[in-house]
Short mmCIF file of C-alpha atoms and ligand atoms in Angstrom, two decimals:
data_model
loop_
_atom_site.label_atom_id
_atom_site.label_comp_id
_atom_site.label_asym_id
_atom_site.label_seq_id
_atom_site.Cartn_x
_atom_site.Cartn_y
_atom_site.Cartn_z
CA UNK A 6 -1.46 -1.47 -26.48
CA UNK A 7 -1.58 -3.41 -23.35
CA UNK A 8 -1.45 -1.12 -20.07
CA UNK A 9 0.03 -2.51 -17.65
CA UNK A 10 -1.46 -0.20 -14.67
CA UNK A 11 -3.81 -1.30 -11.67
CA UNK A 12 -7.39 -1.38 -12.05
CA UNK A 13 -9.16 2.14 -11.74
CA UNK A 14 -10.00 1.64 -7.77
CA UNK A 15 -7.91 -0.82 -7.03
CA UNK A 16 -4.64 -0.10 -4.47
CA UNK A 17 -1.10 -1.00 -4.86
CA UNK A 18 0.42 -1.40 -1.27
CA UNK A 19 4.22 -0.82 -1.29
CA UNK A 20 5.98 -2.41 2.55
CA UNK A 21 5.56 1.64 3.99
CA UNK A 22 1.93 1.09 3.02
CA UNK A 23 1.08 -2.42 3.76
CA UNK A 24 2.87 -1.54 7.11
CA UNK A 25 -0.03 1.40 7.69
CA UNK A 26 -2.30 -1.23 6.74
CA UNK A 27 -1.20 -3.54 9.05
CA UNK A 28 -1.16 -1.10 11.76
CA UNK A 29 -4.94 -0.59 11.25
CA UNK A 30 -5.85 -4.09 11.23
CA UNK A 31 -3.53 -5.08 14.49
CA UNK A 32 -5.56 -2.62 16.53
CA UNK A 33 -9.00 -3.32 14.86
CA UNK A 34 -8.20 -6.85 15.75
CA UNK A 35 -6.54 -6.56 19.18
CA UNK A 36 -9.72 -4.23 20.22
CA UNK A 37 -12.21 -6.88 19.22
CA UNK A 38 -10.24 -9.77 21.31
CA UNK A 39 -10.89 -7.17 24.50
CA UNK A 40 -14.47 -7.00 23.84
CA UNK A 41 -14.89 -10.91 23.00
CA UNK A 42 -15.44 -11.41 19.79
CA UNK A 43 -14.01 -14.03 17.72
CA UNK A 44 -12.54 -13.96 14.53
CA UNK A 45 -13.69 -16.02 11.02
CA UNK A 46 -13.53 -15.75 7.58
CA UNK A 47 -15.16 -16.73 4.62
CA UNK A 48 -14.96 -16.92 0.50
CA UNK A 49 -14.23 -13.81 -1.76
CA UNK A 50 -16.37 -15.04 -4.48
CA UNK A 51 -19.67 -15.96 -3.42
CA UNK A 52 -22.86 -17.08 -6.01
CA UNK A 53 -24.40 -13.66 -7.28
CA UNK A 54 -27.47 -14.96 -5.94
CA UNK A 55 -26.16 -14.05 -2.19
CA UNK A 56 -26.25 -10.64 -2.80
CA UNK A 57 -29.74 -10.55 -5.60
CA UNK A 58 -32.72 -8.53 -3.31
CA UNK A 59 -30.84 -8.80 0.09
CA UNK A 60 -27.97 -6.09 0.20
CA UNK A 61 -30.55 -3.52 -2.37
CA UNK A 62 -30.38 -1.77 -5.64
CA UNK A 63 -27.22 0.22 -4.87
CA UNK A 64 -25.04 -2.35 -3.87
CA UNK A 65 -26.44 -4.47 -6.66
CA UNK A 66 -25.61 -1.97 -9.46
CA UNK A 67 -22.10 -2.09 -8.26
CA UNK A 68 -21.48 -5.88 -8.12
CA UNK A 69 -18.20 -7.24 -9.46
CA UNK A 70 -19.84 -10.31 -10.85
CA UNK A 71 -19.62 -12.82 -13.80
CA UNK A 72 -20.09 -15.97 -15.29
CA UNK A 73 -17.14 -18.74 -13.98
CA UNK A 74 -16.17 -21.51 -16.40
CA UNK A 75 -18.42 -23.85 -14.97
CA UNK A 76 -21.51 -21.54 -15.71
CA UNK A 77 -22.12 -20.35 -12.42
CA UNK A 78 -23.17 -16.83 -11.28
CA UNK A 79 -20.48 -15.32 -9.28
CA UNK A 80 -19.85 -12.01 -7.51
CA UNK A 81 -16.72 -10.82 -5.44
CA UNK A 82 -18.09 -10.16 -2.19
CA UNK A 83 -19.52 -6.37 -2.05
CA UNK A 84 -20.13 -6.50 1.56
CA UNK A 85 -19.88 -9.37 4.47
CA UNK A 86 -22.89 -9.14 6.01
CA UNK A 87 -25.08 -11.80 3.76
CA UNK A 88 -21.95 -14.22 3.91
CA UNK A 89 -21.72 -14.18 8.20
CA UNK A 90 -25.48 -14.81 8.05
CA UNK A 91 -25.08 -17.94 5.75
CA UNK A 92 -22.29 -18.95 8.35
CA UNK A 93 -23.98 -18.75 11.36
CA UNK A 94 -27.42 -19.77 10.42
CA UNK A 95 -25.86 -23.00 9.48
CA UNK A 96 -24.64 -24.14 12.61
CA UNK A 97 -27.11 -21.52 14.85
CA UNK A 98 -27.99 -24.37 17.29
CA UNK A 99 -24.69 -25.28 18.09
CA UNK A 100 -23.28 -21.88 18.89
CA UNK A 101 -23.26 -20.53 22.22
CA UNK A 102 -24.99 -16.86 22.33
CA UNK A 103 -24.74 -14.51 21.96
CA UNK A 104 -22.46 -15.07 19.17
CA UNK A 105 -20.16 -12.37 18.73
CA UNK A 106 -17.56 -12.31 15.60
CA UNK A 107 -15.32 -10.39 13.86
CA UNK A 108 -13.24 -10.60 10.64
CA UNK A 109 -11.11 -8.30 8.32
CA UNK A 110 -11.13 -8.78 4.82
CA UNK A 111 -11.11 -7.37 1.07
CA UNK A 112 -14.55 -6.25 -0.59
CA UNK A 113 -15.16 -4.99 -3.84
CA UNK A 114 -17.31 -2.14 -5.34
CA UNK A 115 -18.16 -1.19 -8.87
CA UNK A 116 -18.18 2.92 -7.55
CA UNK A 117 -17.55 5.85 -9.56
CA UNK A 118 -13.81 7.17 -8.24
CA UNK A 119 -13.98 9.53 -5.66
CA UNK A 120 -11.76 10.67 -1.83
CA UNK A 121 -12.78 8.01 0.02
CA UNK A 122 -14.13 5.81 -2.16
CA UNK A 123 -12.42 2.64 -3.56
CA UNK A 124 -13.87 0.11 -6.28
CA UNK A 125 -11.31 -2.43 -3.63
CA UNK A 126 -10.82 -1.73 0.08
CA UNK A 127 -10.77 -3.42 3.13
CA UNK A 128 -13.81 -3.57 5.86
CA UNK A 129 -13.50 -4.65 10.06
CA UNK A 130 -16.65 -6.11 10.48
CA UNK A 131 -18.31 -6.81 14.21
CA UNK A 132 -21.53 -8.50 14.30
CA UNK A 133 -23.89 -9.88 17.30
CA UNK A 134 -26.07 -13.03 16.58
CA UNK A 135 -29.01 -14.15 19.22
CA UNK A 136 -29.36 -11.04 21.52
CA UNK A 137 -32.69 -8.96 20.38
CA UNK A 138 -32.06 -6.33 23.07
CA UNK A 139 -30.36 -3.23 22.91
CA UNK A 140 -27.33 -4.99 25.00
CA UNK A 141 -26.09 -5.79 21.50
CA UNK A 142 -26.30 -2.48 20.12
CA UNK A 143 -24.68 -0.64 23.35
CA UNK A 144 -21.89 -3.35 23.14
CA UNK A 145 -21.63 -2.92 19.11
CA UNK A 146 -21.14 1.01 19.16
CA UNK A 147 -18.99 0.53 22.24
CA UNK A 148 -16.85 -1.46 19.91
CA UNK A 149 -16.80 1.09 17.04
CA UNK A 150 -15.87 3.68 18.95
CA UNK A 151 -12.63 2.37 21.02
CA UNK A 152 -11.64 1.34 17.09
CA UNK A 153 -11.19 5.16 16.47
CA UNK A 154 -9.82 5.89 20.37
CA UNK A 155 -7.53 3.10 19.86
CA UNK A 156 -5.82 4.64 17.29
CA UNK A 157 -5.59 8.56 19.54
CA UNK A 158 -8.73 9.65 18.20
CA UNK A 159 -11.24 11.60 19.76
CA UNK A 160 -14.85 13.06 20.17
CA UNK A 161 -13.05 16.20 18.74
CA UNK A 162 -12.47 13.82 15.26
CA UNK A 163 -15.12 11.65 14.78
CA UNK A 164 -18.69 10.61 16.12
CA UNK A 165 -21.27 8.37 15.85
CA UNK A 166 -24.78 9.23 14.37
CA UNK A 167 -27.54 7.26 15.81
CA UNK A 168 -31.07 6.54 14.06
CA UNK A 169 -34.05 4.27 13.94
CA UNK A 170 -35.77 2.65 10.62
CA UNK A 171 -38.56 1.25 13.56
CA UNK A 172 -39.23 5.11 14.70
CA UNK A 173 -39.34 6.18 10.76
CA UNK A 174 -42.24 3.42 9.65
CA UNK A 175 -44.16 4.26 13.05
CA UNK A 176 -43.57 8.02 12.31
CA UNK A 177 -44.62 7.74 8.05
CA UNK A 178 -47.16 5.00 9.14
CA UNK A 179 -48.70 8.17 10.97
CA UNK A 180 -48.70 10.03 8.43
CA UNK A 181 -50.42 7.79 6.47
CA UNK A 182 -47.75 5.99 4.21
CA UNK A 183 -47.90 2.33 3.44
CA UNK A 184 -45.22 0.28 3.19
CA UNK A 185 -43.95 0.73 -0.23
CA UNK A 186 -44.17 4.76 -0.37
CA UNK A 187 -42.16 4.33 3.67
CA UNK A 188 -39.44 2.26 1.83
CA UNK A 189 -39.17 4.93 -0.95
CA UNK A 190 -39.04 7.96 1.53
CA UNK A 191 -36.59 5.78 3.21
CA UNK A 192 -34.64 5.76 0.25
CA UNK A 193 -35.06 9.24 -1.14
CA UNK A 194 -33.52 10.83 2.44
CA UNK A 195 -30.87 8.03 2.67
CA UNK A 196 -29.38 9.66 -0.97
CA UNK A 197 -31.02 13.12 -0.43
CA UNK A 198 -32.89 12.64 -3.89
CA UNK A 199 -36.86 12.62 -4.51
CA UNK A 200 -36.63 11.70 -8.41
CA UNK A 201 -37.16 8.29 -7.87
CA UNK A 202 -39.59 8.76 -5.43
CA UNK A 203 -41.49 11.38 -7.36
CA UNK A 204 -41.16 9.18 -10.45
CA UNK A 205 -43.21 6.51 -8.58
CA UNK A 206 -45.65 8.34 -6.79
CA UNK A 207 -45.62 11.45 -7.98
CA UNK A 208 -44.16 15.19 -6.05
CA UNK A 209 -44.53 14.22 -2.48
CA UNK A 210 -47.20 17.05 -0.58
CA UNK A 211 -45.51 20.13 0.35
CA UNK A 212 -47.45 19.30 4.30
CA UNK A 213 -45.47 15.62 3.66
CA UNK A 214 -42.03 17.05 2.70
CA UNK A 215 -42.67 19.81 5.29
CA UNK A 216 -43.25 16.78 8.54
CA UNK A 217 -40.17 14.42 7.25
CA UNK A 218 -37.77 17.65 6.93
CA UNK A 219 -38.51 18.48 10.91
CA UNK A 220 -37.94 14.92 11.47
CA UNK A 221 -34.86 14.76 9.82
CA UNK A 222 -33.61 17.47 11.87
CA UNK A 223 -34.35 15.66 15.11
CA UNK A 224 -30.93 15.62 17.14
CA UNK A 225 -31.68 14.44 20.24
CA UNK A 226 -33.31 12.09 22.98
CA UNK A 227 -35.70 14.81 24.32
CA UNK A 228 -36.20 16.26 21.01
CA UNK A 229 -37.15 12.36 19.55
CA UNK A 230 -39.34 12.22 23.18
CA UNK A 231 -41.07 15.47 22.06
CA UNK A 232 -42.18 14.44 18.89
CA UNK A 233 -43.65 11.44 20.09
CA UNK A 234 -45.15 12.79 23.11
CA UNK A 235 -48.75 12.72 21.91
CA UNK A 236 -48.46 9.58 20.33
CA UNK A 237 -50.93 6.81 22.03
CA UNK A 238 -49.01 3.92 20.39
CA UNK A 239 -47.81 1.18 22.72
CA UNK A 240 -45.18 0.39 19.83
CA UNK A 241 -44.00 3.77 20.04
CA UNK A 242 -43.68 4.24 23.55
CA UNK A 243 -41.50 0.63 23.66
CA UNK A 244 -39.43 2.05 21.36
CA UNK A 245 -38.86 5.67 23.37
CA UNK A 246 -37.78 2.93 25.94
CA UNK A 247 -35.12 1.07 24.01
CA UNK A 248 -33.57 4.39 23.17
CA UNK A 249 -33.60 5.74 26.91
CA UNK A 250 -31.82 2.54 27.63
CA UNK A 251 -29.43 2.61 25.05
CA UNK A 252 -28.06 6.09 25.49
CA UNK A 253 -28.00 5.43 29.36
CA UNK A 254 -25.56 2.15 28.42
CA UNK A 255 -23.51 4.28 26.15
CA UNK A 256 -23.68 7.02 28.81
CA UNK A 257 -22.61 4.46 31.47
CA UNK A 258 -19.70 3.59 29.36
CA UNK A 259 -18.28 6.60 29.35
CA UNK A 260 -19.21 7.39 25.73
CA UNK A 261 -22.15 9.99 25.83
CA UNK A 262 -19.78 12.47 23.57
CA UNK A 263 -19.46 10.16 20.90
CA UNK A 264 -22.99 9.45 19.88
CA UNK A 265 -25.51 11.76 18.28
CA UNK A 266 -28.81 11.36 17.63
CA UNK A 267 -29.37 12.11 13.88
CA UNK A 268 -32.65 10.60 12.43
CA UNK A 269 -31.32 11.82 9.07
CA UNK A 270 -29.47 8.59 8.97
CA UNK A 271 -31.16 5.72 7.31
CA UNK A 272 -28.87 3.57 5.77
CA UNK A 273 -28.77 2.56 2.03
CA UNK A 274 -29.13 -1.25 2.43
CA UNK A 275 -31.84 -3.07 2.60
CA UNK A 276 -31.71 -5.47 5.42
CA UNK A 277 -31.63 -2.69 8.32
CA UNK A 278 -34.67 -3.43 10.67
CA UNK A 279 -33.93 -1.27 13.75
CA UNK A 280 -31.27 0.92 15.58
CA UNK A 281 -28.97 2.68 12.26
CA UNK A 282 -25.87 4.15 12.82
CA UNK A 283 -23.11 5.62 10.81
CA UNK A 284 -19.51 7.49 12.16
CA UNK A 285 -18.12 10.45 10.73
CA UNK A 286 -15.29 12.68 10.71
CA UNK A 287 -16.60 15.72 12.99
CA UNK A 288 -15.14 18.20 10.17
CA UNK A 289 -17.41 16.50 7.91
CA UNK A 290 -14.85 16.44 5.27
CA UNK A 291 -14.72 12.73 4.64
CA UNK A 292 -17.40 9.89 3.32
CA UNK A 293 -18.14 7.70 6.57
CA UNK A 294 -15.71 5.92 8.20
CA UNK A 295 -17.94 3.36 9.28
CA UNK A 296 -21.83 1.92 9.06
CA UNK A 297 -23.80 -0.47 10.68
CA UNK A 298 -27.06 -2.05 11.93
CA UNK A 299 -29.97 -4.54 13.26
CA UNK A 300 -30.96 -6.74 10.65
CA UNK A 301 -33.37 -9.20 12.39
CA UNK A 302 -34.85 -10.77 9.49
CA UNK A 303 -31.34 -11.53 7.32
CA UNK A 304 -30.35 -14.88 8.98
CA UNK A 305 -33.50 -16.32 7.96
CA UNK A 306 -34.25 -15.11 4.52
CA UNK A 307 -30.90 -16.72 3.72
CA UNK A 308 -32.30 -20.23 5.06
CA UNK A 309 -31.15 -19.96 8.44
CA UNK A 310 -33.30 -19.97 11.70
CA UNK A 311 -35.37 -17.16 12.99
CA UNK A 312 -32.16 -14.86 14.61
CA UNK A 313 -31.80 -11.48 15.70
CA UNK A 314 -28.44 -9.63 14.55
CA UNK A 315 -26.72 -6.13 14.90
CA UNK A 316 -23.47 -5.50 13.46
CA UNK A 317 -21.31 -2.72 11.83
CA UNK A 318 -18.41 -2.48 9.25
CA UNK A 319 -15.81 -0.03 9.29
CA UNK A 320 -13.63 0.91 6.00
CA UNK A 321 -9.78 0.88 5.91
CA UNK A 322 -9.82 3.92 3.61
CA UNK A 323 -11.66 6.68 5.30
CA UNK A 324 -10.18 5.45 7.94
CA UNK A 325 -6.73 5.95 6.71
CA UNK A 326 -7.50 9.29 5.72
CA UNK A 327 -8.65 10.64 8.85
CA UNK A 328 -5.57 8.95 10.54
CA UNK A 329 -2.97 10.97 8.26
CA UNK A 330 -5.28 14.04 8.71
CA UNK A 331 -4.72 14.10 12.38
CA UNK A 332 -0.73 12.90 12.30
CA UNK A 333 -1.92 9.87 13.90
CA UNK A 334 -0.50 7.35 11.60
CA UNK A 335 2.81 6.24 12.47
CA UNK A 336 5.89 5.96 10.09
CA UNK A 337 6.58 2.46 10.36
CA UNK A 338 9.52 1.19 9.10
CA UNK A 339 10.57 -2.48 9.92
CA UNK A 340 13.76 -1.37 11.38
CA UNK A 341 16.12 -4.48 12.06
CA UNK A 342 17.45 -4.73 15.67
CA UNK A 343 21.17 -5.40 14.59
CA UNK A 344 23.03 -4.36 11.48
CA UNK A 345 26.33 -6.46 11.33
CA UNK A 346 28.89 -3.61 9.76
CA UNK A 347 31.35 -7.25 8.03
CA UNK A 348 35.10 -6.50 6.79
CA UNK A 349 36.04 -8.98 3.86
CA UNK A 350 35.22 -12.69 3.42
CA UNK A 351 36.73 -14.01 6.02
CA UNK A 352 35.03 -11.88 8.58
CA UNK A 353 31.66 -12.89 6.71
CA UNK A 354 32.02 -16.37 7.61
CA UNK A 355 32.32 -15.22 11.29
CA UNK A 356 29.20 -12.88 11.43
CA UNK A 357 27.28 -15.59 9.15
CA UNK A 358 26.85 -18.00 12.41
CA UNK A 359 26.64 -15.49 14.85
CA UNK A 360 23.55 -13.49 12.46
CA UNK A 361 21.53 -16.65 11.98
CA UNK A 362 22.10 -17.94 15.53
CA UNK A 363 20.89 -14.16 16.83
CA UNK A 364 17.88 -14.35 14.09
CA UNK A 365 16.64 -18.17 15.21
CA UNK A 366 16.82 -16.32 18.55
CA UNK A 367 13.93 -14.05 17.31
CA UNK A 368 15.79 -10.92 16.49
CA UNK A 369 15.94 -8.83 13.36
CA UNK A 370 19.25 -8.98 11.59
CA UNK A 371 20.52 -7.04 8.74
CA UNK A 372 23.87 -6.99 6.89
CA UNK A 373 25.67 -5.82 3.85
CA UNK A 374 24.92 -8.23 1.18
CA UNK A 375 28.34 -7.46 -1.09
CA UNK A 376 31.63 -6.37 0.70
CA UNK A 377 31.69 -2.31 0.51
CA UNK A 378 34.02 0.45 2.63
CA UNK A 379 33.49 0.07 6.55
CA UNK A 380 32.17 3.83 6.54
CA UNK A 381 29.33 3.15 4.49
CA UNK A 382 28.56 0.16 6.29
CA UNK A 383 27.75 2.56 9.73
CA UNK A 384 25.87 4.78 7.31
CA UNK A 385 23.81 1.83 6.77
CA UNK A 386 23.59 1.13 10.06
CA UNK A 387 22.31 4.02 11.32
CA UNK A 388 20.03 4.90 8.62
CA UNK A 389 18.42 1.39 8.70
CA UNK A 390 16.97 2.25 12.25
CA UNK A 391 18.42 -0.85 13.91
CA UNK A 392 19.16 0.03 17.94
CA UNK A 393 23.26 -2.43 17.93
CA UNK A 394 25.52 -2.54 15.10
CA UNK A 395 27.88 -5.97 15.27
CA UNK A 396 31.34 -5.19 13.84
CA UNK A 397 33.33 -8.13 12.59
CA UNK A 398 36.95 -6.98 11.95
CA UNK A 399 39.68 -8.87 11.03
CA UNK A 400 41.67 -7.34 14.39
CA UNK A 401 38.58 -7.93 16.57
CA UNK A 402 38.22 -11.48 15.05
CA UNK A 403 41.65 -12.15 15.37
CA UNK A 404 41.31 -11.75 19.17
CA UNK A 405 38.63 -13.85 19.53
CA UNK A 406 35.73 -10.70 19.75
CA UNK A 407 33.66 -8.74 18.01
CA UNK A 408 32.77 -4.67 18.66
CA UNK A 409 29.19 -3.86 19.98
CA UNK A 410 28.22 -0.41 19.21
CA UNK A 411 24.91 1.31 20.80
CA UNK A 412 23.88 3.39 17.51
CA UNK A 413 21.89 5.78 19.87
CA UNK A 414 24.35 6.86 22.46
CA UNK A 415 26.96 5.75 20.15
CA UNK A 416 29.03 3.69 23.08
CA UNK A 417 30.69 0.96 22.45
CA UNK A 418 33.15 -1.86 23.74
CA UNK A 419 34.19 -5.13 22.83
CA UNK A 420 32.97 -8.66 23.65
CA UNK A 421 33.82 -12.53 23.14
CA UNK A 422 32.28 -14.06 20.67
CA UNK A 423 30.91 -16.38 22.70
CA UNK A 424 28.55 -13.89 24.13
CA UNK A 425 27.18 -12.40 21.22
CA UNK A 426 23.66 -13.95 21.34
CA UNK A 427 23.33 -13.37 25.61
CA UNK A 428 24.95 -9.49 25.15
CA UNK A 429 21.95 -8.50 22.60
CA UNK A 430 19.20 -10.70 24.63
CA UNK A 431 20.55 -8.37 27.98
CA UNK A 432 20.11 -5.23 25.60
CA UNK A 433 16.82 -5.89 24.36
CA UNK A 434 15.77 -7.29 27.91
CA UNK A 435 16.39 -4.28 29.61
CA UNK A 436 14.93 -1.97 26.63
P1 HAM B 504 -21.55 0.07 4.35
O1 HAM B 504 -22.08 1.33 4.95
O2 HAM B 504 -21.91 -0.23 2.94
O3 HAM B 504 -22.04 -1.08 5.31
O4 HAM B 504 -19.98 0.05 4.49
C1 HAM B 504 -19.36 0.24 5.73
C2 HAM B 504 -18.11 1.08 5.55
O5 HAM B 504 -17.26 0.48 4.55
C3 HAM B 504 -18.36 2.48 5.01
O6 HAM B 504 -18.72 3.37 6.05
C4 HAM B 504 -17.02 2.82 4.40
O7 HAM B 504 -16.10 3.25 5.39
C5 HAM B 504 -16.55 1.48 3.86
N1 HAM B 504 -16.83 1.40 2.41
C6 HAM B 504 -17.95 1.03 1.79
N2 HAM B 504 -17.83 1.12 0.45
C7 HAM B 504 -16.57 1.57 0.22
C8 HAM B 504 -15.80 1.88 -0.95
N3 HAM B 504 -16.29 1.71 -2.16
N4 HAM B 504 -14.53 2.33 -0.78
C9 HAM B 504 -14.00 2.48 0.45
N5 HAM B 504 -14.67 2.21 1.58
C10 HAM B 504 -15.92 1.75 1.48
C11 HAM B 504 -21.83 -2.42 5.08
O8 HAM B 504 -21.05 -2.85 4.27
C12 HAM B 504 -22.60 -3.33 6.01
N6 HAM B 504 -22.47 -4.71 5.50
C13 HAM B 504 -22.09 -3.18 7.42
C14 HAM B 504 -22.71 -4.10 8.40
C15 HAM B 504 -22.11 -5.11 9.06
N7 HAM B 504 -23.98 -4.07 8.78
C16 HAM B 504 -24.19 -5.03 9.65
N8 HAM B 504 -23.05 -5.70 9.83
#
């Protein structure tokens, strides 16, 4: 039998919910304008190809892809990051840098169900193009977190974890890993699972295991300083450097409880070439809100020009979560701002001009749609949430006015007709 149900994954939004949606997005979006970043947006479907050896094996065992009737290779877009390259490296000389962008869209994920975790959900991506220096990153995670403030969050709900892929070759590298075992440690503490590694290479040394466990555990700047003390690498102590300076930015901002340094994070896709990070709940009850990167070497292995880039993505749904966890999401209801209470015909006539000349005016305008009983009318009213109810009697309209009642103190007196629309722009004016 047919079944008629949503896809396993795949969300429903009802107004209450789109409204929580939207309520997400407009503060996402309003917090990127203050920063300076501009909005764009690109294709859902994208050729398979896009996403084949440049987002990794994960995220390419999940792909939503097929073949389209013209015999392409197509995937719905698992992730935005290839697709802003493509954009930008295709007009990179004629952008002004750095370039800093933004957009909010659907992506889709072939994951097993799970809290958190959506086969379709929505990502606000921020990305920097053109600025190889740690100004991006400091400006990035300044971004992510006034998207959690902005919605009443604090350093008591979420944080930021903050890592290095650069510091994790040069530390394996000293251990005496080439590139290929690096990438596959990389992986095996990024999903907290040596089969693949062991399957490869065999059961890594108990010394090896022993080394990258205290590393993993490193959880701050002095601690990261400490292990690298006796190091005599000049790459290593450049990198100690970009770190000190990007903690003091964050710390300059104001944000210094909001980032930790957690070299357990390594990130799952493949692109990362720098600074990781990844924000959490601080109860640690949810998957990540958000994840992000540098990925210097993306713009160009998608045909573009030689361009640094740092960006992040945060998810709607985690997101969401955490919000009703915390009674932080508003019930939002699009209340109307007048509900006309109408008694017969000929009194609909009369409200009829007066609602449409009050909703060209901007304002929100509800009314019985069939005549029913003036008491139910005010129930209406007041349960719609509107702040003025408009009452069109036949003795009001007989007289030439209409009855404006204030449905929160419940006051009301009569007016002319004639000075419907000014009456409710005075009310809202002074609101
Ligand atoms: P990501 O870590 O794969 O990074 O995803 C970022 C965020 O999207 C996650 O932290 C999570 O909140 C949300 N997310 C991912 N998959 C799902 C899912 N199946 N259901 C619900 N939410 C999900 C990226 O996508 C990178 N492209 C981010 C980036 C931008 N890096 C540089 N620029």
């Amino acid at each position: 039998m047919a079944s008629f149900q949503t896809l396993p994954g795949f969300r429903e939004f009802y107004p209450e919910d789109l409204a929580r949606r939207g309520h997400i997005f407009r503060l996402w979006r309003q917090n990127a304008g203050t920063f300076g970043f501009a909005e764009y947006d690109a294709p859902v479907l994208e050729p398979l190809e896009l996403y084949k050896a440049k987002s990794g094996d994960e995220i390419e065992g999940q792909l939503f892809n097929f073949t389209d009737k013209g015999g392409r290779d197509v995937a719905l877009r698992p992730e935005m990051t290839p697709t802003v390259c493509r954009l930008v490296g295709a007009k990179a000389n004629a952008l002004k840098r750095p370039i800093k962008w933004f957009s909010i869209g659907e992506f889709y994920r072939y994951e097993r169900a799970q809290k958190g975790r959506l086969r379709a959900f929505f990502q606000f991506n921020a990305d920097i193009f053109g600025e190889p220096g740690v100004e991006a990153e400091i400006e990035l995670i300044a971004l992510l977190v006034q998207c959690f403030r902005a919605f009443g969050l604090t350093e008591q709900d979420f944080y930021v974890r903050l890592s290095d892929r650069n510091l994790w070759f040069y530390f394996l590298e000293s251990l005496g890993l080439d590139e290929t075992r690096t990438r596959a440690v990389l992986t095996a503490v990024d999903k907290d699972d040596w089969a693949a590694y062991t399957q490869k290479f065999g059961a890594p040394e108990p010394v090896l295991r022993a080394e990258i466990d205290r590393f993993l555990k490193t959880r701050s700047l002095a601690e990261l300083e400490s292990a690298f003390a006796a190091s005599s690498s000049e790459a290593i102590r450049t990198r100690i450097a970009d770190w000190r300076k990007l903690v003091a930015g964050l710390e300059a901002m104001g944000l210094g409880a909001f980032v930790q340094v957690d070299l357990s994070v390594v990130r799952g896709l493949a692109y990362y070439t720098g600074f990781v990070f990844e924000a959490f709940d601080k109860k640690g009850e949810l998957r990540a809100l958000a994840g992000g990167g540098r990925y210097n070497d993306l713009v160009k292995k998608l045909g573009g020009p030689e361009l640094p880039a740092v960006g992040f993505a945060i998810g709607d749904v985690t997101t969401g979560l955490l919000l009703e966890q915390r009674g932080l999401m508003p019930t939002l209801v699009s209340a109307p701002d007048v509900y006309c209470v109408i008694g017969g015909e000929a009194e609909r006539r009369a409200a009829f001009g007066d609602i449409h000349a009050l909703r060209a005016a901007g304002y929100r305008v509800d009314y019985p749609m069939k005549e029913v009983a003036f008491g139910k009318q005010f129930k209406a009213a007041a349960e719609s949430g509107a702040k003025l109810a408009l009452i069109y009697g036949g003795d009001e309209l007989a007289k030439g006015v209409v009855k404006l009642r204030d449905l929160t103190d419940r006051t009301e007196h009569e007016l002319p007709r004639t000075q419907v629309l000014t009456t409710v722009r005075d009310f809202f004016s002074g609101q």
